Amino acid sequence: MGKPSGFLEFERKASQKRDVNERKNDYNEVELGYDQSQTKDQAARCMDCGIPFCHNGCPLGNIIPEFNDAVYDGNWQYAYELLSSTNNFPEFTGRICPAPCESSCVLGINKPAVAIEYIEKSIIEKAFENGWVVPVIPKKRTGKTVAVIGGGPAGMAAATQLNKAGHSVTLFERADQIGGLVRYGIPDFKLDKSIIDRRLEVMQAEGIEFKTGVNVGVDIKAEKLLEKFDAIVLTGGSTVPRDVEIKGRELKGIYPAMEFLSQQNKRVATERGKSLDLAKDHQGKVYQNGELLATGKNVFVIGGGDTGSDCVGTSNRHKAASVSQIEIMPMPPASRAESTPWPQWPMMLRTSTSHEEGCERSWSVNTKEFIGDENGNLKALKLVNIEWVLENGRMVMKEIEGSEKIYPAELALIAAGFLHPQASGLIEDLGVKLDNRGNVDATNYQTSVKKVFAAGDMRRGQSLVVWAISEGREAARAVDEFLMGYSLLEAKAVPMITADYVGI
């Protein structure tokens, strides 16, 4: 590596954050821009570790030690070439990926891991600043047409790769704009949507056609789709939310977290000049009770994950009276648990920037009842503390006697994850086989219908943005091989492919 002693000389220093009192009042990104000198020092911490386990931790197989070395040497353009060879959207992963690569970093055995996510973000921002991110237009077209259904990162990655292979690609999205949950589910204070828009400009210049506001399966029937296109890639999300069966669930003021988040994102977009329909969520469903706002309300977020954290940050910006996040599972340990040793993804307590802005967090708490007023509006939650005990070889939840308590609440947001993709409509019309979890069954990305492929959350269930990009790339290679009998596309860690084929 460029500086073999760097990991001994420099402490970890990742993205710096804006002051809490400032950022709570707007929807601008919490993280400050990269610092070139800081990024170089952080890249110097990458060890000459022999076996870079970060490769294994990253679903994309990013060539991490090599781009770190290039950054340390000041060769930023080469660092960008290495990074973009395996990752179509480093600007997404550099902001919202939980960085499984860092959990597998060899330095992380006994020191803070290399700040890979921060370095990745620095590289791509430097590339955009210097005009290195340019459209890759194929020199030759194959004459084959592909429909990609679902405009999230899996669909965007699949469309980009298939277009590079020379196929004519149409990307369909039923929402107002391309981006999926990266646009509608991730708050602007984590990822400003102009970051998506600048990437879409590149994709459009490459020849990819976007069709938004089109509900495939309703506006365009499956039969027509199969007739018109040589291959179809299903990249819709896992959109059916996991609900809770709790007394009082029918009360007004109880919503899936994604409805709350997507409407706020649309509200921000409208304020910034986009013309969007605020009366509907990103799936086109009409809101039950007008605009969802936390202003002046006691808010309870049910679910302790990232989506719940995003609800906390958004509620604080709405100026909620109070914000509480409850989780049914026990509080994780402050450091890596023995059950998840290196290089596995660690089970440990994580505190987000949203939590730093103000939130009452509780673990081992179960919601027993939603309590309403005479008009059918939520006014309180009945909660009880629980403990997990081992019985007959499995963990069982038991209430702690005398711990039941009622808390005022006018808004409850259910952040319990998603079950599977929506089966009604396109999936049913295509007749593709589903697995036992309700996801599209697609071994090697090909479904039970020969010319139909699937990738992303629709195939593997809800997951990370980095997995979505990986899935899109892998599916694109499978489609290319199906159409041409071979493929020069590589999904992981192969920087160069035949120049004449992709027009580089």
Short mmCIF file of C-alpha atoms in Angstrom, two decimals, residues 21-279:
data_model
loop_
_atom_site.label_atom_id
_atom_site.label_comp_id
_atom_site.label_asym_id
_atom_site.label_seq_id
_atom_site.Cartn_x
_atom_site.Cartn_y
_atom_site.Cartn_z
CA ASN A 21 -29.42 22.42 16.02
CA GLU A 22 -28.89 23.53 12.43
CA ARG A 23 -29.77 20.35 10.56
CA LYS A 24 -32.99 19.66 12.51
CA ASN A 25 -34.52 22.69 10.80
CA ASP A 26 -34.08 21.62 7.18
CA TYR A 27 -33.96 18.64 4.83
CA ASN A 28 -30.48 19.24 3.48
CA GLU A 29 -27.98 16.41 3.81
CA VAL A 30 -26.72 15.88 7.35
CA GLU A 31 -23.22 14.96 6.17
CA LEU A 32 -20.77 17.64 5.07
CA GLY A 33 -18.87 17.34 1.81
CA TYR A 34 -15.66 15.35 1.60
CA ASP A 35 -12.26 16.79 2.49
CA GLN A 36 -9.53 15.71 0.07
CA SER A 37 -6.76 15.70 2.68
CA GLN A 38 -8.91 13.77 5.15
CA THR A 39 -9.81 11.21 2.48
CA LYS A 40 -6.14 10.66 1.64
CA ASP A 41 -5.32 10.05 5.32
CA GLN A 42 -8.23 7.62 5.63
CA ALA A 43 -7.14 5.76 2.50
CA ALA A 44 -3.66 5.47 4.05
CA ARG A 45 -5.20 3.40 6.89
CA CYS A 46 -5.91 0.54 4.45
CA MET A 47 -3.48 -2.25 5.39
CA ASP A 48 -1.47 -4.50 3.16
CA CYS A 49 -3.45 -7.28 4.81
CA GLY A 50 -2.76 -10.06 2.32
CA ILE A 51 -6.32 -11.31 2.17
CA PRO A 52 -8.71 -8.34 1.90
CA PHE A 53 -11.85 -9.64 3.58
CA CYS A 54 -13.60 -6.39 2.63
CA HIS A 55 -14.06 -7.99 -0.81
CA ASN A 56 -16.07 -10.74 0.80
CA GLY A 57 -18.12 -8.33 2.90
CA CYS A 58 -19.13 -6.24 -0.11
CA PRO A 59 -21.91 -7.83 -2.21
CA LEU A 60 -20.51 -6.01 -5.25
CA GLY A 61 -16.98 -7.28 -4.79
CA ASN A 62 -15.61 -3.74 -4.92
CA ILE A 63 -11.84 -3.55 -5.46
CA ILE A 64 -11.33 -1.69 -2.21
CA PRO A 65 -7.58 -1.87 -1.41
CA GLU A 66 -6.72 -0.82 -4.95
CA PHE A 67 -8.94 2.28 -5.01
CA ASN A 68 -7.73 3.20 -1.53
CA ASP A 69 -4.15 3.00 -2.78
CA ALA A 70 -5.02 5.15 -5.80
CA VAL A 71 -6.58 7.82 -3.57
CA TYR A 72 -3.50 7.89 -1.33
CA ASP A 73 -1.30 8.32 -4.41
CA GLY A 74 -3.51 11.19 -5.61
CA ASN A 75 -4.64 9.26 -8.68
CA TRP A 76 -8.33 10.03 -8.21
CA GLN A 77 -9.38 9.29 -11.77
CA TYR A 78 -7.93 5.79 -11.58
CA ALA A 79 -9.66 5.34 -8.22
CA TYR A 80 -12.95 6.28 -9.90
CA GLU A 81 -12.33 3.82 -12.76
CA LEU A 82 -11.73 1.02 -10.26
CA LEU A 83 -14.77 1.91 -8.16
CA SER A 84 -17.18 2.33 -11.09
CA SER A 85 -16.04 -0.95 -12.66
CA THR A 86 -18.00 -2.86 -10.01
CA ASN A 87 -20.44 -0.29 -8.62
CA ASN A 88 -22.86 1.60 -10.86
CA PHE A 89 -23.96 4.04 -8.16
CA PRO A 90 -21.23 4.80 -5.58
CA GLU A 91 -23.07 8.03 -4.80
CA PHE A 92 -25.87 5.89 -3.29
CA THR A 93 -23.74 3.38 -1.41
CA GLY A 94 -21.39 6.12 -0.22
CA ARG A 95 -24.33 7.73 1.57
CA ILE A 96 -26.82 5.07 2.67
CA CYS A 97 -25.05 1.71 2.67
CA PRO A 98 -24.43 0.25 6.17
CA ALA A 99 -21.00 -0.74 4.82
CA PRO A 100 -20.73 -4.51 5.35
CA CYS A 101 -17.26 -4.13 3.81
CA GLU A 102 -16.15 -2.21 6.91
CA SER A 103 -17.44 -4.95 9.19
CA SER A 104 -15.12 -7.36 7.34
CA CYS A 105 -12.11 -5.03 7.32
CA VAL A 106 -9.04 -6.82 8.76
CA LEU A 107 -8.06 -3.66 10.63
CA GLY A 108 -11.44 -3.89 12.37
CA ILE A 109 -10.28 -6.92 14.37
CA ASN A 110 -8.69 -4.67 16.99
CA LYS A 111 -9.03 -1.09 15.68
CA PRO A 112 -11.76 1.02 14.05
CA ALA A 113 -12.18 -0.19 10.47
CA VAL A 114 -11.05 1.75 7.42
CA ALA A 115 -13.66 4.41 6.51
CA ILE A 116 -14.43 2.73 3.18
CA GLU A 117 -17.88 4.27 2.74
CA TYR A 118 -16.51 7.79 3.22
CA ILE A 119 -13.67 7.14 0.76
CA GLU A 120 -16.15 5.76 -1.78
CA LYS A 121 -18.34 8.87 -1.49
CA SER A 122 -15.27 11.10 -1.84
CA ILE A 123 -14.19 9.34 -5.03
CA ILE A 124 -17.54 9.64 -6.81
CA GLU A 125 -18.03 13.27 -5.78
CA LYS A 126 -14.54 14.08 -7.06
CA ALA A 127 -15.42 12.28 -10.31
CA PHE A 128 -18.59 14.31 -10.84
CA GLU A 129 -16.73 17.53 -10.01
CA ASN A 130 -14.07 16.80 -12.64
CA GLY A 131 -16.42 15.58 -15.37
CA TRP A 132 -15.19 11.99 -15.36
CA VAL A 133 -18.72 10.58 -15.11
CA VAL A 134 -19.75 10.57 -18.75
CA PRO A 135 -22.32 8.58 -20.74
CA VAL A 136 -21.10 5.20 -21.99
CA ILE A 137 -22.86 4.83 -25.33
CA PRO A 138 -22.56 1.46 -27.10
CA LYS A 139 -20.93 1.57 -30.53
CA LYS A 140 -23.20 -1.24 -31.68
CA ARG A 141 -26.80 -2.17 -30.89
CA THR A 142 -27.83 -5.80 -30.78
CA GLY A 143 -31.38 -5.23 -31.98
CA LYS A 144 -32.71 -6.85 -28.81
CA THR A 145 -35.22 -5.04 -26.59
CA VAL A 146 -35.50 -5.37 -22.82
CA ALA A 147 -38.15 -4.05 -20.44
CA VAL A 148 -37.01 -3.42 -16.86
CA ILE A 149 -39.99 -3.10 -14.51
CA GLY A 150 -39.17 -1.13 -11.37
CA GLY A 151 -37.07 2.01 -11.17
CA GLY A 152 -35.19 1.39 -7.92
CA PRO A 153 -31.42 0.77 -7.73
CA ALA A 154 -31.79 -2.87 -8.89
CA GLY A 155 -33.70 -1.75 -11.98
CA MET A 156 -31.35 1.16 -12.61
CA ALA A 157 -28.31 -1.12 -12.37
CA ALA A 158 -29.85 -3.77 -14.64
CA ALA A 159 -30.86 -1.12 -17.20
CA THR A 160 -27.38 0.44 -17.19
CA GLN A 161 -25.59 -2.87 -17.68
CA LEU A 162 -27.97 -4.11 -20.38
CA ASN A 163 -27.62 -0.84 -22.24
CA LYS A 164 -23.82 -1.15 -22.10
CA ALA A 165 -24.21 -4.57 -23.72
CA GLY A 166 -25.95 -2.86 -26.65
CA HIS A 167 -29.56 -3.81 -25.95
CA SER A 168 -32.36 -1.25 -26.22
CA VAL A 169 -33.69 -0.80 -22.68
CA THR A 170 -36.94 0.72 -21.42
CA LEU A 171 -37.17 1.29 -17.68
CA PHE A 172 -40.76 1.39 -16.36
CA GLU A 173 -41.74 2.94 -13.02
CA ARG A 174 -45.27 3.38 -11.64
CA ALA A 175 -44.33 6.31 -9.40
CA ASP A 176 -43.84 9.91 -10.54
CA GLN A 177 -40.08 9.54 -10.85
CA ILE A 178 -37.31 6.97 -11.17
CA GLY A 179 -35.48 5.96 -8.00
CA GLY A 180 -37.71 3.58 -6.04
CA LEU A 181 -37.27 3.68 -2.29
CA VAL A 182 -33.96 5.49 -2.70
CA ARG A 183 -36.09 8.42 -3.85
CA TYR A 184 -39.29 7.85 -1.87
CA GLY A 185 -38.13 5.97 1.21
CA ILE A 186 -34.76 7.54 2.06
CA PRO A 187 -35.13 11.06 3.52
CA ASP A 188 -33.46 13.96 1.73
CA PHE A 189 -31.36 14.66 4.80
CA LYS A 190 -29.60 11.35 4.12
CA LEU A 191 -29.60 11.47 0.31
CA ASP A 192 -30.54 14.61 -1.58
CA LYS A 193 -32.61 13.66 -4.61
CA SER A 194 -30.52 15.82 -6.95
CA ILE A 195 -27.94 13.03 -6.53
CA ILE A 196 -30.37 10.64 -8.24
CA ASP A 197 -31.32 13.18 -10.92
CA ARG A 198 -27.74 13.79 -12.06
CA ARG A 199 -27.25 10.02 -12.47
CA LEU A 200 -30.49 9.72 -14.45
CA GLU A 201 -29.24 12.40 -16.84
CA VAL A 202 -26.21 10.22 -17.57
CA MET A 203 -28.37 7.12 -18.05
CA GLN A 204 -30.73 8.97 -20.38
CA ALA A 205 -27.79 10.23 -22.45
CA GLU A 206 -26.62 6.62 -22.75
CA GLY A 207 -29.87 5.77 -24.51
CA ILE A 208 -32.00 4.28 -21.75
CA GLU A 209 -35.69 5.19 -22.09
CA PHE A 210 -37.66 6.04 -18.96
CA LYS A 211 -41.40 5.61 -18.66
CA THR A 212 -42.74 6.91 -15.32
CA GLY A 213 -46.29 6.90 -14.02
CA VAL A 214 -46.87 3.58 -15.79
CA ASN A 215 -48.32 0.77 -13.70
CA VAL A 216 -47.22 -2.26 -15.70
CA GLY A 217 -49.83 -4.97 -15.34
CA VAL A 218 -52.59 -2.36 -15.31
CA ASP A 219 -51.68 0.32 -17.87
CA ILE A 220 -49.76 -2.22 -19.95
CA LYS A 221 -50.84 -5.84 -19.73
CA ALA A 222 -48.36 -8.67 -19.36
CA GLU A 223 -49.39 -10.17 -22.70
CA LYS A 224 -48.45 -6.98 -24.57
CA LEU A 225 -45.19 -6.76 -22.70
CA LEU A 226 -44.20 -10.30 -23.66
CA GLU A 227 -45.06 -9.58 -27.30
CA LYS A 228 -43.11 -6.33 -27.52
CA PHE A 229 -39.88 -7.16 -25.67
CA ASP A 230 -37.30 -9.91 -26.09
CA ALA A 231 -36.74 -10.08 -22.33
CA ILE A 232 -38.33 -8.67 -19.18
CA VAL A 233 -36.59 -7.99 -15.87
CA LEU A 234 -38.75 -7.63 -12.77
CA THR A 235 -37.04 -5.29 -10.31
CA GLY A 236 -39.95 -3.97 -8.28
CA GLY A 237 -39.62 -3.73 -4.54
CA SER A 238 -40.85 -5.81 -1.63
CA THR A 239 -43.78 -3.46 -1.19
CA VAL A 240 -46.26 -5.28 1.06
CA PRO A 241 -45.55 -3.95 4.58
CA ARG A 242 -45.49 -6.19 7.62
CA ASP A 243 -48.45 -5.08 9.73
CA VAL A 244 -49.20 -5.61 13.41
CA GLU A 245 -52.26 -7.43 14.72
CA ILE A 246 -53.00 -5.25 17.72
CA LYS A 247 -56.30 -4.16 19.16
CA GLY A 248 -57.21 -0.69 17.84
CA ARG A 249 -55.16 -1.03 14.62
CA GLU A 250 -58.09 0.46 12.63
CA LEU A 251 -57.79 3.85 14.37
CA LYS A 252 -56.80 6.95 12.40
CA GLY A 253 -53.24 8.00 13.06
CA ILE A 254 -51.58 4.60 12.57
CA TYR A 255 -49.61 4.20 9.34
CA PRO A 256 -46.89 2.09 7.73
CA ALA A 257 -43.60 3.98 8.04
CA MET A 258 -43.06 4.11 4.29
CA GLU A 259 -46.28 6.06 3.73
CA PHE A 260 -45.04 8.69 6.17
CA LEU A 261 -41.57 8.86 4.62
CA SER A 262 -42.64 8.81 0.99
CA GLN A 263 -45.11 11.64 1.47
CA GLN A 264 -42.48 13.82 3.14
CA ASN A 265 -40.05 13.13 0.31
CA LYS A 266 -42.72 14.13 -2.19
CA ARG A 267 -43.44 17.24 -0.13
CA VAL A 268 -39.76 18.24 -0.22
CA ALA A 269 -39.59 17.56 -3.95
CA THR A 270 -42.67 19.74 -4.55
CA GLU A 271 -41.14 22.56 -2.53
CA ARG A 272 -38.02 22.28 -4.70
CA GLY A 273 -39.97 22.63 -7.93
CA LYS A 274 -41.17 19.10 -8.76
CA SER A 275 -44.87 18.68 -9.52
CA LEU A 276 -45.97 15.57 -7.62
CA ASP A 277 -49.24 14.17 -6.31
CA LEU A 278 -49.13 14.58 -2.54
CA ALA A 279 -52.48 12.84 -2.07
#
